[in-house]
Amino acid sequence: MTTLTEAQGTQPVVSKGPTSTWVRVLQYSGVRLITLFVTIVIAVYLTIMIANMGGHVDNIMRSEIRERVAVQVVNNPANRNLDAAARNKLVLDRIALEEKRLGLDQPLAIRNFRYLSNALTLQLGRAINMSSDSGSKTVRLIILERLPATLLLMGTANLILFFSAIFFALSLSRNYGSLWDKAVIAFSPTSSAPAWFYGIFLILIFAAVLKILPFGGMIDAPPPRNSVEYALSVLKHLILPASALILGSLFLSIYNWRTFFLIYSSEDYVEMAKAKGLPARDIERRYILRPTLPTIITNFALLLIGLWTGAIITETVFLWPGLGRTYFRAIGFYDVPVIVGLSIIYAYLLAMTVFLLDFVYALVDPRVKIGGNRGTA
Amino acid sequence: MNALRRSYREILKYPSAIIGLVIILALMGVAAYALITIPYEEAVRLWRSGDDVWYANPQYAPPAWTNYFTPKKLPASFALNTADAEEEEAVTKEVILGDQNTSRTNITYTFDYDYDEFPQEISLFFRTTYDVKQPFVSVLLITPDGREVRVGDFGVNRRQTYRLSQDAKLQRRLGGLPPMQGLFTNPDSPSSAPIKGTYQLVVNGVSFEQDSSIDAEMALYGQVYGWAGTDHLRRDLGVALLYGAPIALAFGLLAALGTSVLTMIIAAVGAWYGGWVDELIQRITEVNLVLPFLAILIMVGTFYSRSIWTILGVTILLSIFTGAIKGYRAIFLQVKESPYIEAARAYGASNTRVIFQYLIPRMIPLLIPGLVSAVPAFVFLEASLAVLGLGDPSLPTWGKLINDAWVNAALYKGYYYWILQPAVLLMITGLGFAMLGFALDRVFNPRLRGI
């Protein structure tokens, strides 16, 4: 968890009065926004380049079009009476039309820049091969259709994970060295395995052997009409993937938070508060949680962005119809617009969060000044 | 150096570190054994061949050790070949020359059968040589209770497979019982369990030409196979389980080593030169943080190459410029100001000398725990890509076993061994490195001391 230490880069600064504060904040925000934007432009352009594989994907698409059009023309009974030359011309015309529709008639560099500008203005365009369940080829609709499933799964898992980790970590840091504490330390290496890995074990135990929970998917087939039963069915399907995601990192996050809280609870002012005889609850809230709030918020913000990407492999293993699986399928279909669409939204969310976090720090931590001497970080 | 040695002595105080070390050493032993017994090309060839290599194995057979956990002992699969009759006592082959260029070949396969279930099938794979007139064989089974059952009499081609349970005539002779049941119990009083004891399958062949010969391999397809079981293509999973170890270790260690060493060098260069070099490294790191790591790997795997070395290279490239570089840089910036660096500069040490001889060695205690802890993530990354179907197409790896099992719905059909064995091995590998890395971190990281 590298993010745990990031908040410490900000340093206390002597205030110079209200006017200079505003100037400094505006100047800082401007510079920060520009750097973040440039970062996003470069990252998205790189993603587009990789998604196109320097034109490799174009060749795949061209040959697909050629084959599909040729088959269509030959199979069409109306074309049966045409002679070979005419039919050939028809095929070529259709190919040209199809390539124009997909923008393949233009050079790659230009197309990449068009993709880039469209992506940056969030005009996500139309998918090449994929379509949403409702039949639309609009990338926006494809993404929006999958978003609730991902938010449900990732939201449930990550929120439970986040709050339970902090809760357990606090109680462990209070009585560290106890049996539970040692157990968590002993178990923390288990988080080296990813969530899908635990997913496989969970499916084995609860779906294959005990047969009490479904193997995967999000809803029974056919879906229940009654909305209560519908919710219960979704819940039943949610248990295993969410548990896999939680199990995959629970012990390590408890351990990290616990160590983090322990470092803070060995500060002198905490000892002082203890010596004064303040109740443990007050010490925890005012002397441990308060100074660690920036880090907690950072991690929570990163968690919220993490919701967006979904879990590519876990969703694939559990056949969960979320964004992660859509991402994977989009790559399989060489569907550049969908890949780029998903990437740009993630990039924007990340940049926005990074930008806003600076302000949030200043709000929760009086020692931090926006755009102040940030030391070397 | 002394400090390092003291730290290592301290590591041995952690039981988890010792367990981790033992696991890693055991894995390395397995990896070395795999590489010595099965050369790389041979492993690829074995894994990519189908029925021509693995015809004598049953499909979907669990490993033999499952017998220890079940009340009924399931028959193990084996194959006996006359081609290596000299080495195996269980096979005897004698050739008796007769008149007018004829010869008799008597082959006996002796095997103990101490199981509670019937075998799936017994097959005979004949390899004969002749010019015009094909040899003729008759097959007998001598059971432990002394019965001599006539199995079949037929002429054989140059390559012929005879499957006992598919012989309708044999089934009729056994009173309508399925041949395996009829042969392994007494057809007059059929029971649900086979008779235990020593069986003999006898092939008596007659050939009618001078250079005509008969060879035959008997394969008993039991319900379990070997120490690792078989998959849908009859392949011995043992090959992949064994060979997965060197691949997982190589990928994990190379990726961790490459990533941490390069990260450290680049962080040191940035911190030392400062200015635009440092700025550039910072910006690259920020761009890289926005790039979707797994998605790019999947794209490379799908569009470019699924070779494990390409994936390794891309993985290292994408993992250099991450948050770790910022952490290292912050420490290098502190170290840069220390007096011994100033002293080095004063006597005229070059930039490269300062970076590689003065800055980086200071960081080695931090590098080691990071390196060891990073290994499991890379081992699982390779497995993850394989599970998505992007594993190296030629190599047998643990991740590909899981993928094969997954695609063939192993959990749904109850072939748990198929997925459990590679998964447990992956888990052990990950745990080994993670436990050692954890202990190293606590020893080398002064902030964690005593916590």
CSV table of C-alpha atoms in Angstrom, one decimal, chain B residues 28-408:
chain,number,residue,atom,x,y,z
B,28,MET,CA,13.9,-24.6,-6.6
B,29,GLY,CA,14.8,-28.3,-6.0
B,30,VAL,CA,11.6,-29.3,-7.9
B,31,ALA,CA,12.4,-26.8,-10.7
B,32,ALA,CA,15.9,-28.2,-11.0
B,33,TYR,CA,14.6,-31.7,-11.1
B,34,ALA,CA,12.1,-30.8,-13.7
B,35,LEU,CA,14.6,-29.1,-15.9
B,36,ILE,CA,17.0,-32.0,-15.6
B,37,THR,CA,14.6,-34.9,-16.2
B,38,ILE,CA,12.5,-33.2,-18.9
B,39,PRO,CA,14.4,-30.9,-21.2
B,40,TYR,CA,12.6,-27.7,-22.4
B,41,GLU,CA,11.9,-29.0,-25.9
B,42,GLU,CA,10.7,-32.4,-24.6
B,43,ALA,CA,8.3,-30.7,-22.2
B,44,VAL,CA,6.9,-28.6,-25.0
B,45,ARG,CA,6.6,-31.6,-27.2
B,46,LEU,CA,4.9,-33.8,-24.6
B,47,TRP,CA,2.5,-31.1,-23.7
B,48,ARG,CA,1.5,-30.3,-27.2
B,49,SER,CA,1.1,-33.8,-28.5
B,50,GLY,CA,-2.2,-35.6,-28.4
B,51,ASP,CA,-3.3,-39.2,-28.6
B,52,ASP,CA,0.0,-40.3,-30.3
B,53,VAL,CA,1.8,-39.9,-27.0
B,54,TRP,CA,-0.9,-40.2,-24.5
B,55,TYR,CA,-3.1,-43.0,-26.0
B,56,ALA,CA,-2.4,-45.4,-23.1
B,57,ASN,CA,-3.8,-43.0,-20.5
B,58,PRO,CA,-7.4,-42.7,-19.4
B,59,GLN,CA,-9.3,-39.4,-19.8
B,60,TYR,CA,-10.1,-37.3,-16.7
B,61,ALA,CA,-8.5,-39.8,-14.2
B,62,PRO,CA,-7.8,-38.4,-10.8
B,63,PRO,CA,-4.4,-38.9,-9.3
B,64,ALA,CA,-3.7,-42.2,-7.5
B,65,TRP,CA,-3.3,-40.6,-4.1
B,66,THR,CA,-7.0,-39.9,-4.0
B,67,ASN,CA,-7.3,-43.6,-3.0
B,68,TYR,CA,-6.0,-42.8,0.4
B,69,PHE,CA,-9.1,-40.7,1.1
B,70,THR,CA,-11.8,-43.0,-0.4
B,71,PRO,CA,-13.1,-46.1,1.2
B,72,LYS,CA,-13.1,-47.9,-2.2
B,73,LYS,CA,-9.8,-48.3,-3.9
B,74,LEU,CA,-10.1,-47.2,-7.5
B,75,PRO,CA,-8.0,-49.1,-10.0
B,76,ALA,CA,-4.7,-47.4,-11.1
B,77,SER,CA,-4.0,-47.2,-14.8
B,78,PHE,CA,-0.9,-48.8,-16.3
B,79,ALA,CA,0.5,-49.9,-19.6
B,80,LEU,CA,2.7,-52.9,-20.3
B,81,ASN,CA,4.6,-53.1,-23.6
B,82,THR,CA,6.4,-56.0,-25.1
B,83,ALA,CA,8.9,-53.6,-26.7
B,84,ASP,CA,10.5,-53.3,-23.3
B,85,ALA,CA,9.8,-56.8,-22.2
B,86,GLU,CA,13.5,-57.3,-21.1
B,87,GLU,CA,13.2,-54.6,-18.4
B,88,GLU,CA,9.7,-55.4,-17.1
B,89,GLU,CA,9.1,-58.7,-15.4
B,90,ALA,CA,5.4,-58.3,-15.8
B,91,VAL,CA,5.7,-58.9,-19.5
B,92,THR,CA,7.1,-62.0,-21.1
B,93,LYS,CA,7.3,-62.6,-24.8
B,94,GLU,CA,8.6,-65.8,-26.4
B,95,VAL,CA,8.8,-66.6,-30.1
B,96,ILE,CA,8.8,-70.2,-31.2
B,97,LEU,CA,9.8,-70.9,-34.8
B,98,GLY,CA,7.7,-73.5,-36.5
B,99,ASP,CA,7.6,-75.2,-39.9
B,100,GLN,CA,7.2,-73.5,-43.3
B,101,ASN,CA,8.2,-70.0,-42.0
B,102,THR,CA,5.5,-69.9,-39.4
B,103,SER,CA,6.2,-68.8,-35.9
B,104,ARG,CA,4.3,-68.7,-32.6
B,105,THR,CA,4.5,-65.6,-30.4
B,106,ASN,CA,3.3,-66.0,-26.8
B,107,ILE,CA,2.9,-62.8,-24.8
B,108,THR,CA,1.9,-62.9,-21.2
B,109,TYR,CA,1.0,-59.8,-19.2
B,110,THR,CA,0.9,-60.4,-15.4
B,111,PHE,CA,-0.6,-57.8,-13.1
B,112,ASP,CA,-2.0,-57.6,-9.6
B,113,TYR,CA,-5.5,-56.3,-9.3
B,114,ASP,CA,-6.3,-55.2,-5.7
B,115,TYR,CA,-9.0,-52.7,-6.3
B,116,ASP,CA,-12.6,-52.4,-5.4
B,117,GLU,CA,-13.8,-51.1,-8.8
B,118,PHE,CA,-13.7,-52.4,-12.3
B,119,PRO,CA,-11.3,-50.8,-14.8
B,120,GLN,CA,-12.8,-48.6,-17.5
B,121,GLU,CA,-11.3,-50.5,-20.3
B,122,ILE,CA,-8.4,-52.8,-21.3
B,123,SER,CA,-6.9,-52.2,-24.7
B,124,LEU,CA,-4.3,-54.0,-26.7
B,125,PHE,CA,-2.3,-52.0,-29.2
B,126,PHE,CA,-0.8,-54.3,-31.8
B,127,ARG,CA,2.2,-53.5,-33.9
B,128,THR,CA,3.0,-56.3,-36.4
B,129,THR,CA,5.2,-56.6,-39.4
B,130,TYR,CA,4.2,-58.8,-42.4
B,131,ASP,CA,4.1,-58.7,-46.2
B,132,VAL,CA,0.9,-60.3,-47.4
B,133,LYS,CA,-0.6,-62.6,-44.8
B,134,GLN,CA,-1.5,-61.0,-41.5
B,135,PRO,CA,-0.8,-62.7,-38.2
B,136,PHE,CA,-3.6,-64.2,-36.2
B,137,VAL,CA,-3.9,-63.9,-32.4
B,138,SER,CA,-6.1,-65.3,-29.7
B,139,VAL,CA,-6.4,-63.6,-26.4
B,140,LEU,CA,-7.0,-65.3,-23.0
B,141,LEU,CA,-7.5,-64.0,-19.5
B,142,ILE,CA,-6.5,-66.1,-16.6
B,143,THR,CA,-8.2,-64.9,-13.4
B,144,PRO,CA,-7.0,-65.4,-9.8
B,145,ASP,CA,-9.8,-68.0,-9.2
B,146,GLY,CA,-8.3,-70.1,-12.0
B,147,ARG,CA,-10.8,-69.5,-14.8
B,148,GLU,CA,-9.4,-69.2,-18.3
B,149,VAL,CA,-11.6,-66.9,-20.2
B,150,ARG,CA,-11.4,-66.8,-24.0
B,151,VAL,CA,-11.4,-63.1,-24.9
B,152,GLY,CA,-11.2,-63.1,-28.6
B,153,ASP,CA,-9.5,-64.6,-31.8
B,154,PHE,CA,-8.8,-62.3,-34.7
B,155,GLY,CA,-6.3,-61.4,-37.4
B,156,VAL,CA,-4.3,-58.2,-36.8
B,157,ASN,CA,-3.2,-55.5,-39.2
B,158,ARG,CA,0.1,-53.6,-39.0
B,159,ARG,CA,-1.3,-51.2,-36.4
B,160,GLN,CA,-4.4,-52.3,-34.7
B,161,THR,CA,-6.2,-51.5,-31.5
B,162,TYR,CA,-8.4,-54.0,-29.8
B,163,ARG,CA,-10.6,-52.7,-27.0
B,164,LEU,CA,-12.0,-55.4,-24.8
B,165,SER,CA,-15.1,-53.6,-23.6
B,166,GLN,CA,-16.2,-52.8,-27.1
B,167,ASP,CA,-16.2,-56.5,-28.3
B,168,ALA,CA,-19.9,-57.5,-28.7
B,169,LYS,CA,-19.0,-61.1,-29.2
B,170,LEU,CA,-17.1,-61.2,-25.9
B,171,GLN,CA,-20.0,-59.6,-24.1
B,172,ARG,CA,-22.3,-62.3,-25.5
B,173,ARG,CA,-19.9,-65.0,-24.4
B,174,LEU,CA,-19.9,-63.5,-20.9
B,175,GLY,CA,-23.7,-63.9,-20.6
B,176,GLY,CA,-24.5,-60.3,-21.6
B,177,LEU,CA,-22.4,-58.7,-18.8
B,178,PRO,CA,-20.3,-55.7,-19.7
B,179,PRO,CA,-16.9,-57.3,-20.5
B,180,MET,CA,-15.0,-55.6,-17.7
B,181,GLN,CA,-17.5,-56.8,-15.2
B,182,GLY,CA,-17.7,-60.3,-16.8
B,183,LEU,CA,-13.9,-60.7,-16.9
B,184,PHE,CA,-13.2,-59.4,-13.4
B,185,THR,CA,-16.0,-61.4,-11.6
B,186,ASN,CA,-17.3,-64.8,-12.1
B,187,PRO,CA,-20.0,-64.5,-14.7
B,188,ASP,CA,-22.0,-67.3,-13.1
B,189,SER,CA,-22.3,-65.4,-9.8
B,190,PRO,CA,-21.7,-61.8,-10.8
B,191,SER,CA,-20.9,-59.4,-7.9
B,192,SER,CA,-20.4,-55.7,-7.8
B,193,ALA,CA,-16.8,-56.0,-6.8
B,194,PRO,CA,-14.0,-57.4,-8.9
B,195,ILE,CA,-12.1,-60.5,-7.7
B,196,LYS,CA,-8.7,-59.4,-6.3
B,197,GLY,CA,-5.5,-61.2,-7.1
B,198,THR,CA,-3.1,-61.8,-9.9
B,199,TYR,CA,-4.4,-61.7,-13.4
B,200,GLN,CA,-2.7,-62.9,-16.6
B,201,LEU,CA,-3.6,-61.7,-20.0
B,202,VAL,CA,-2.2,-64.1,-22.6
B,203,VAL,CA,-1.8,-63.3,-26.3
B,204,ASN,CA,-1.0,-66.3,-28.4
B,205,GLY,CA,-0.1,-65.2,-31.9
B,206,VAL,CA,0.7,-67.1,-35.0
B,207,SER,CA,2.5,-65.5,-37.9
B,208,PHE,CA,2.8,-67.0,-41.3
B,209,GLU,CA,5.8,-65.3,-42.8
B,210,GLN,CA,9.5,-65.4,-42.2
B,211,ASP,CA,10.1,-61.9,-40.9
B,212,SER,CA,6.7,-61.4,-39.5
B,213,SER,CA,6.6,-60.3,-35.9
B,214,ILE,CA,4.0,-59.4,-33.3
B,215,ASP,CA,4.3,-56.8,-30.6
B,216,ALA,CA,1.5,-55.6,-28.4
B,217,GLU,CA,1.1,-53.1,-25.7
B,218,MET,CA,-1.6,-53.7,-23.1
B,219,ALA,CA,-3.1,-50.6,-21.4
B,220,LEU,CA,-5.5,-51.0,-18.5
B,221,TYR,CA,-7.5,-47.8,-18.2
B,222,GLY,CA,-8.3,-47.6,-14.5
B,223,GLN,CA,-10.1,-44.9,-12.7
B,224,VAL,CA,-7.0,-43.1,-11.3
B,225,TYR,CA,-3.7,-42.3,-12.9
B,226,GLY,CA,-0.2,-41.5,-11.7
B,227,TRP,CA,0.6,-39.0,-9.0
B,228,ALA,CA,-1.2,-36.1,-10.7
B,229,GLY,CA,-4.0,-37.5,-12.9
B,230,THR,CA,-4.9,-36.8,-16.5
B,231,ASP,CA,-6.9,-34.2,-18.4
B,232,HIS,CA,-9.3,-34.2,-21.3
B,233,LEU,CA,-6.5,-35.0,-23.8
B,234,ARG,CA,-5.3,-37.9,-21.7
B,235,ARG,CA,-2.1,-35.9,-20.9
B,236,ASP,CA,-0.3,-36.7,-17.6
B,237,LEU,CA,-0.8,-33.6,-15.5
B,238,GLY,CA,2.4,-34.5,-13.7
B,239,VAL,CA,4.4,-33.0,-16.6
B,240,ALA,CA,2.7,-29.7,-16.3
B,241,LEU,CA,2.7,-29.6,-12.5
B,242,LEU,CA,6.4,-30.4,-12.5
B,243,TYR,CA,7.3,-28.0,-15.3
B,244,GLY,CA,5.1,-25.2,-13.9
B,245,ALA,CA,7.6,-24.8,-11.0
B,246,PRO,CA,10.6,-23.6,-13.1
B,247,ILE,CA,8.4,-21.4,-15.2
B,248,ALA,CA,6.6,-19.8,-12.3
B,249,LEU,CA,9.9,-19.2,-10.5
B,250,ALA,CA,11.6,-17.9,-13.5
B,251,PHE,CA,8.8,-15.5,-14.3
B,252,GLY,CA,8.3,-14.3,-10.7
B,253,LEU,CA,12.0,-13.9,-9.9
B,254,LEU,CA,13.0,-12.3,-13.2
B,255,ALA,CA,10.1,-9.9,-13.1
B,256,ALA,CA,10.7,-9.0,-9.5
B,257,LEU,CA,14.4,-8.6,-10.0
B,258,GLY,CA,14.1,-6.6,-13.2
B,259,THR,CA,11.5,-4.4,-11.8
B,260,SER,CA,13.1,-3.6,-8.5
B,261,VAL,CA,16.6,-3.2,-9.8
B,262,LEU,CA,15.6,-0.9,-12.7
B,263,THR,CA,13.3,1.1,-10.4
B,264,MET,CA,16.1,1.6,-8.0
B,265,ILE,CA,18.6,2.6,-10.7
B,266,ILE,CA,16.2,5.0,-12.3
B,267,ALA,CA,15.2,6.5,-9.0
B,268,ALA,CA,18.8,7.0,-8.1
B,269,VAL,CA,19.6,8.6,-11.4
B,270,GLY,CA,16.7,11.0,-11.1
B,271,ALA,CA,17.5,11.9,-7.5
B,272,TRP,CA,21.2,12.4,-8.3
B,273,TYR,CA,20.9,14.5,-11.4
B,274,GLY,CA,17.7,16.3,-10.4
B,275,GLY,CA,16.5,19.0,-12.9
B,276,TRP,CA,14.8,17.9,-16.1
B,277,VAL,CA,15.9,14.2,-15.7
B,278,ASP,CA,14.1,14.0,-12.4
B,279,GLU,CA,11.1,15.9,-13.8
B,280,LEU,CA,10.9,13.6,-16.8
B,281,ILE,CA,10.9,10.5,-14.6
B,282,GLN,CA,8.2,12.0,-12.4
B,283,ARG,CA,6.0,12.7,-15.4
B,284,ILE,CA,6.5,9.2,-16.9
B,285,THR,CA,5.5,7.8,-13.5
B,286,GLU,CA,2.3,9.8,-13.5
B,287,VAL,CA,1.5,8.8,-17.0
B,288,ASN,CA,2.1,5.2,-16.1
B,289,LEU,CA,-0.1,5.4,-13.1
B,290,VAL,CA,-3.0,6.4,-15.4
B,291,LEU,CA,-2.4,3.5,-17.9
B,292,PRO,CA,-4.5,0.4,-17.2
B,293,PHE,CA,-1.8,-2.2,-16.4
B,294,LEU,CA,-3.7,-5.4,-16.7
B,295,ALA,CA,-5.7,-4.2,-19.7
B,296,ILE,CA,-2.5,-3.4,-21.5
B,297,LEU,CA,-1.0,-6.8,-20.7
B,298,ILE,CA,-4.2,-8.4,-22.1
B,299,MET,CA,-4.0,-6.3,-25.2
B,300,VAL,CA,-0.4,-7.3,-25.7
B,301,GLY,CA,-1.3,-10.9,-25.2
B,302,THR,CA,-4.3,-10.7,-27.5
B,303,PHE,CA,-2.8,-8.6,-30.3
B,304,TYR,CA,0.9,-9.2,-30.3
B,305,SER,CA,2.4,-12.3,-28.7
B,306,ARG,CA,1.5,-14.6,-26.0
B,307,SER,CA,5.1,-15.7,-25.5
B,308,ILE,CA,6.0,-15.7,-21.9
B,309,TRP,CA,9.1,-13.6,-22.6
B,310,THR,CA,7.2,-10.8,-24.3
B,311,ILE,CA,4.7,-10.7,-21.4
B,312,LEU,CA,7.6,-10.6,-19.0
B,313,GLY,CA,9.3,-7.7,-20.8
B,314,VAL,CA,6.1,-5.7,-20.9
B,315,THR,CA,5.3,-6.5,-17.3
B,316,ILE,CA,8.7,-5.2,-16.2
B,317,LEU,CA,8.4,-2.1,-18.4
B,318,LEU,CA,5.1,-1.2,-16.9
B,319,SER,CA,6.1,-2.0,-13.3
B,320,ILE,CA,9.2,0.2,-13.2
B,321,PHE,CA,7.5,3.6,-13.1
B,322,THR,CA,5.1,3.0,-10.2
B,323,GLY,CA,4.6,4.4,-6.7
B,324,ALA,CA,7.8,2.6,-5.6
B,325,ILE,CA,9.9,4.9,-7.6
B,326,LYS,CA,8.6,7.9,-5.6
B,327,GLY,CA,9.4,6.1,-2.3
B,328,TYR,CA,13.0,5.3,-3.4
B,329,ARG,CA,13.5,8.8,-4.7
B,330,ALA,CA,12.5,10.3,-1.4
B,331,ILE,CA,15.1,8.2,0.4
B,332,PHE,CA,17.8,8.9,-2.2
B,333,LEU,CA,17.2,12.6,-1.9
B,334,GLN,CA,18.0,12.3,1.8
B,335,VAL,CA,21.0,10.0,1.3
B,336,LYS,CA,22.3,12.4,-1.4
B,337,GLU,CA,22.8,15.1,1.3
B,338,SER,CA,24.8,12.9,3.6
B,339,PRO,CA,28.5,13.7,4.3
B,340,TYR,CA,29.9,10.6,2.8
B,341,ILE,CA,28.5,11.5,-0.6
B,342,GLU,CA,30.0,15.0,-0.2
B,343,ALA,CA,33.3,13.4,0.6
B,344,ALA,CA,33.1,11.2,-2.5
B,345,ARG,CA,32.4,14.3,-4.6
B,346,ALA,CA,35.2,16.1,-3.0
B,347,TYR,CA,37.8,13.6,-4.0
B,348,GLY,CA,36.3,13.7,-7.5
B,349,ALA,CA,34.1,10.6,-7.9
B,350,SER,CA,32.2,10.5,-11.2
B,351,ASN,CA,28.4,10.6,-11.4
B,352,THR,CA,28.2,6.9,-12.3
B,353,ARG,CA,30.5,6.0,-9.5
B,354,VAL,CA,28.5,7.9,-6.9
B,355,ILE,CA,25.2,6.4,-8.2
B,356,PHE,CA,26.4,2.8,-8.4
B,357,GLN,CA,29.0,2.6,-5.7
B,358,TYR,CA,27.6,5.0,-3.1
B,359,LEU,CA,23.9,5.6,-3.5
B,360,ILE,CA,22.5,2.2,-4.6
B,361,PRO,CA,24.4,0.0,-2.1
B,362,ARG,CA,22.9,2.0,0.7
B,363,MET,CA,19.5,0.9,-0.5
B,364,ILE,CA,20.1,-2.8,-0.8
B,365,PRO,CA,18.6,-3.6,2.6
B,366,LEU,CA,15.4,-1.9,1.4
B,367,LEU,CA,15.6,-3.6,-2.0
B,368,ILE,CA,15.7,-7.2,-0.8
B,369,PRO,CA,12.4,-7.3,1.1
B,370,GLY,CA,10.6,-5.5,-1.7
B,371,LEU,CA,12.0,-7.9,-4.2
B,372,VAL,CA,11.0,-11.0,-2.4
B,373,SER,CA,7.6,-9.6,-1.6
B,374,ALA,CA,7.0,-8.7,-5.2
B,375,VAL,CA,7.6,-12.3,-6.5
B,376,PRO,CA,4.1,-13.7,-5.6
B,377,ALA,CA,2.3,-10.9,-7.4
B,378,PHE,CA,4.2,-11.7,-10.6
B,379,VAL,CA,3.8,-15.4,-10.2
B,380,PHE,CA,0.0,-14.9,-9.9
B,381,LEU,CA,0.1,-12.4,-12.7
B,382,GLU,CA,1.3,-15.0,-15.1
B,383,ALA,CA,-1.3,-17.4,-13.8
B,384,SER,CA,-4.0,-14.7,-14.1
B,385,LEU,CA,-3.1,-14.1,-17.8
B,386,ALA,CA,-3.2,-17.9,-18.3
B,387,VAL,CA,-6.6,-18.1,-16.7
B,388,LEU,CA,-7.9,-15.5,-19.1
B,389,GLY,CA,-6.6,-17.8,-21.9
B,390,LEU,CA,-3.5,-15.7,-22.6
B,391,GLY,CA,-0.9,-18.2,-21.4
B,392,ASP,CA,2.1,-19.0,-23.4
B,393,PRO,CA,0.8,-21.3,-26.1
B,394,SER,CA,3.6,-23.9,-26.0
B,395,LEU,CA,4.5,-24.1,-22.3
B,396,PRO,CA,2.8,-26.2,-19.7
B,397,THR,CA,2.2,-23.9,-16.7
B,398,TRP,CA,0.1,-24.0,-13.6
B,399,GLY,CA,-2.1,-21.2,-14.8
B,400,LYS,CA,-2.8,-23.0,-18.0
B,401,LEU,CA,-3.8,-26.1,-16.1
B,402,ILE,CA,-6.4,-24.0,-14.2
B,403,ASN,CA,-7.5,-22.5,-17.5
B,404,ASP,CA,-7.9,-25.9,-19.2
B,405,ALA,CA,-9.8,-27.1,-16.2
B,406,TRP,CA,-11.9,-24.0,-16.2
B,407,VAL,CA,-12.7,-24.2,-19.9
B,408,ASN,CA,-13.7,-27.9,-19.5
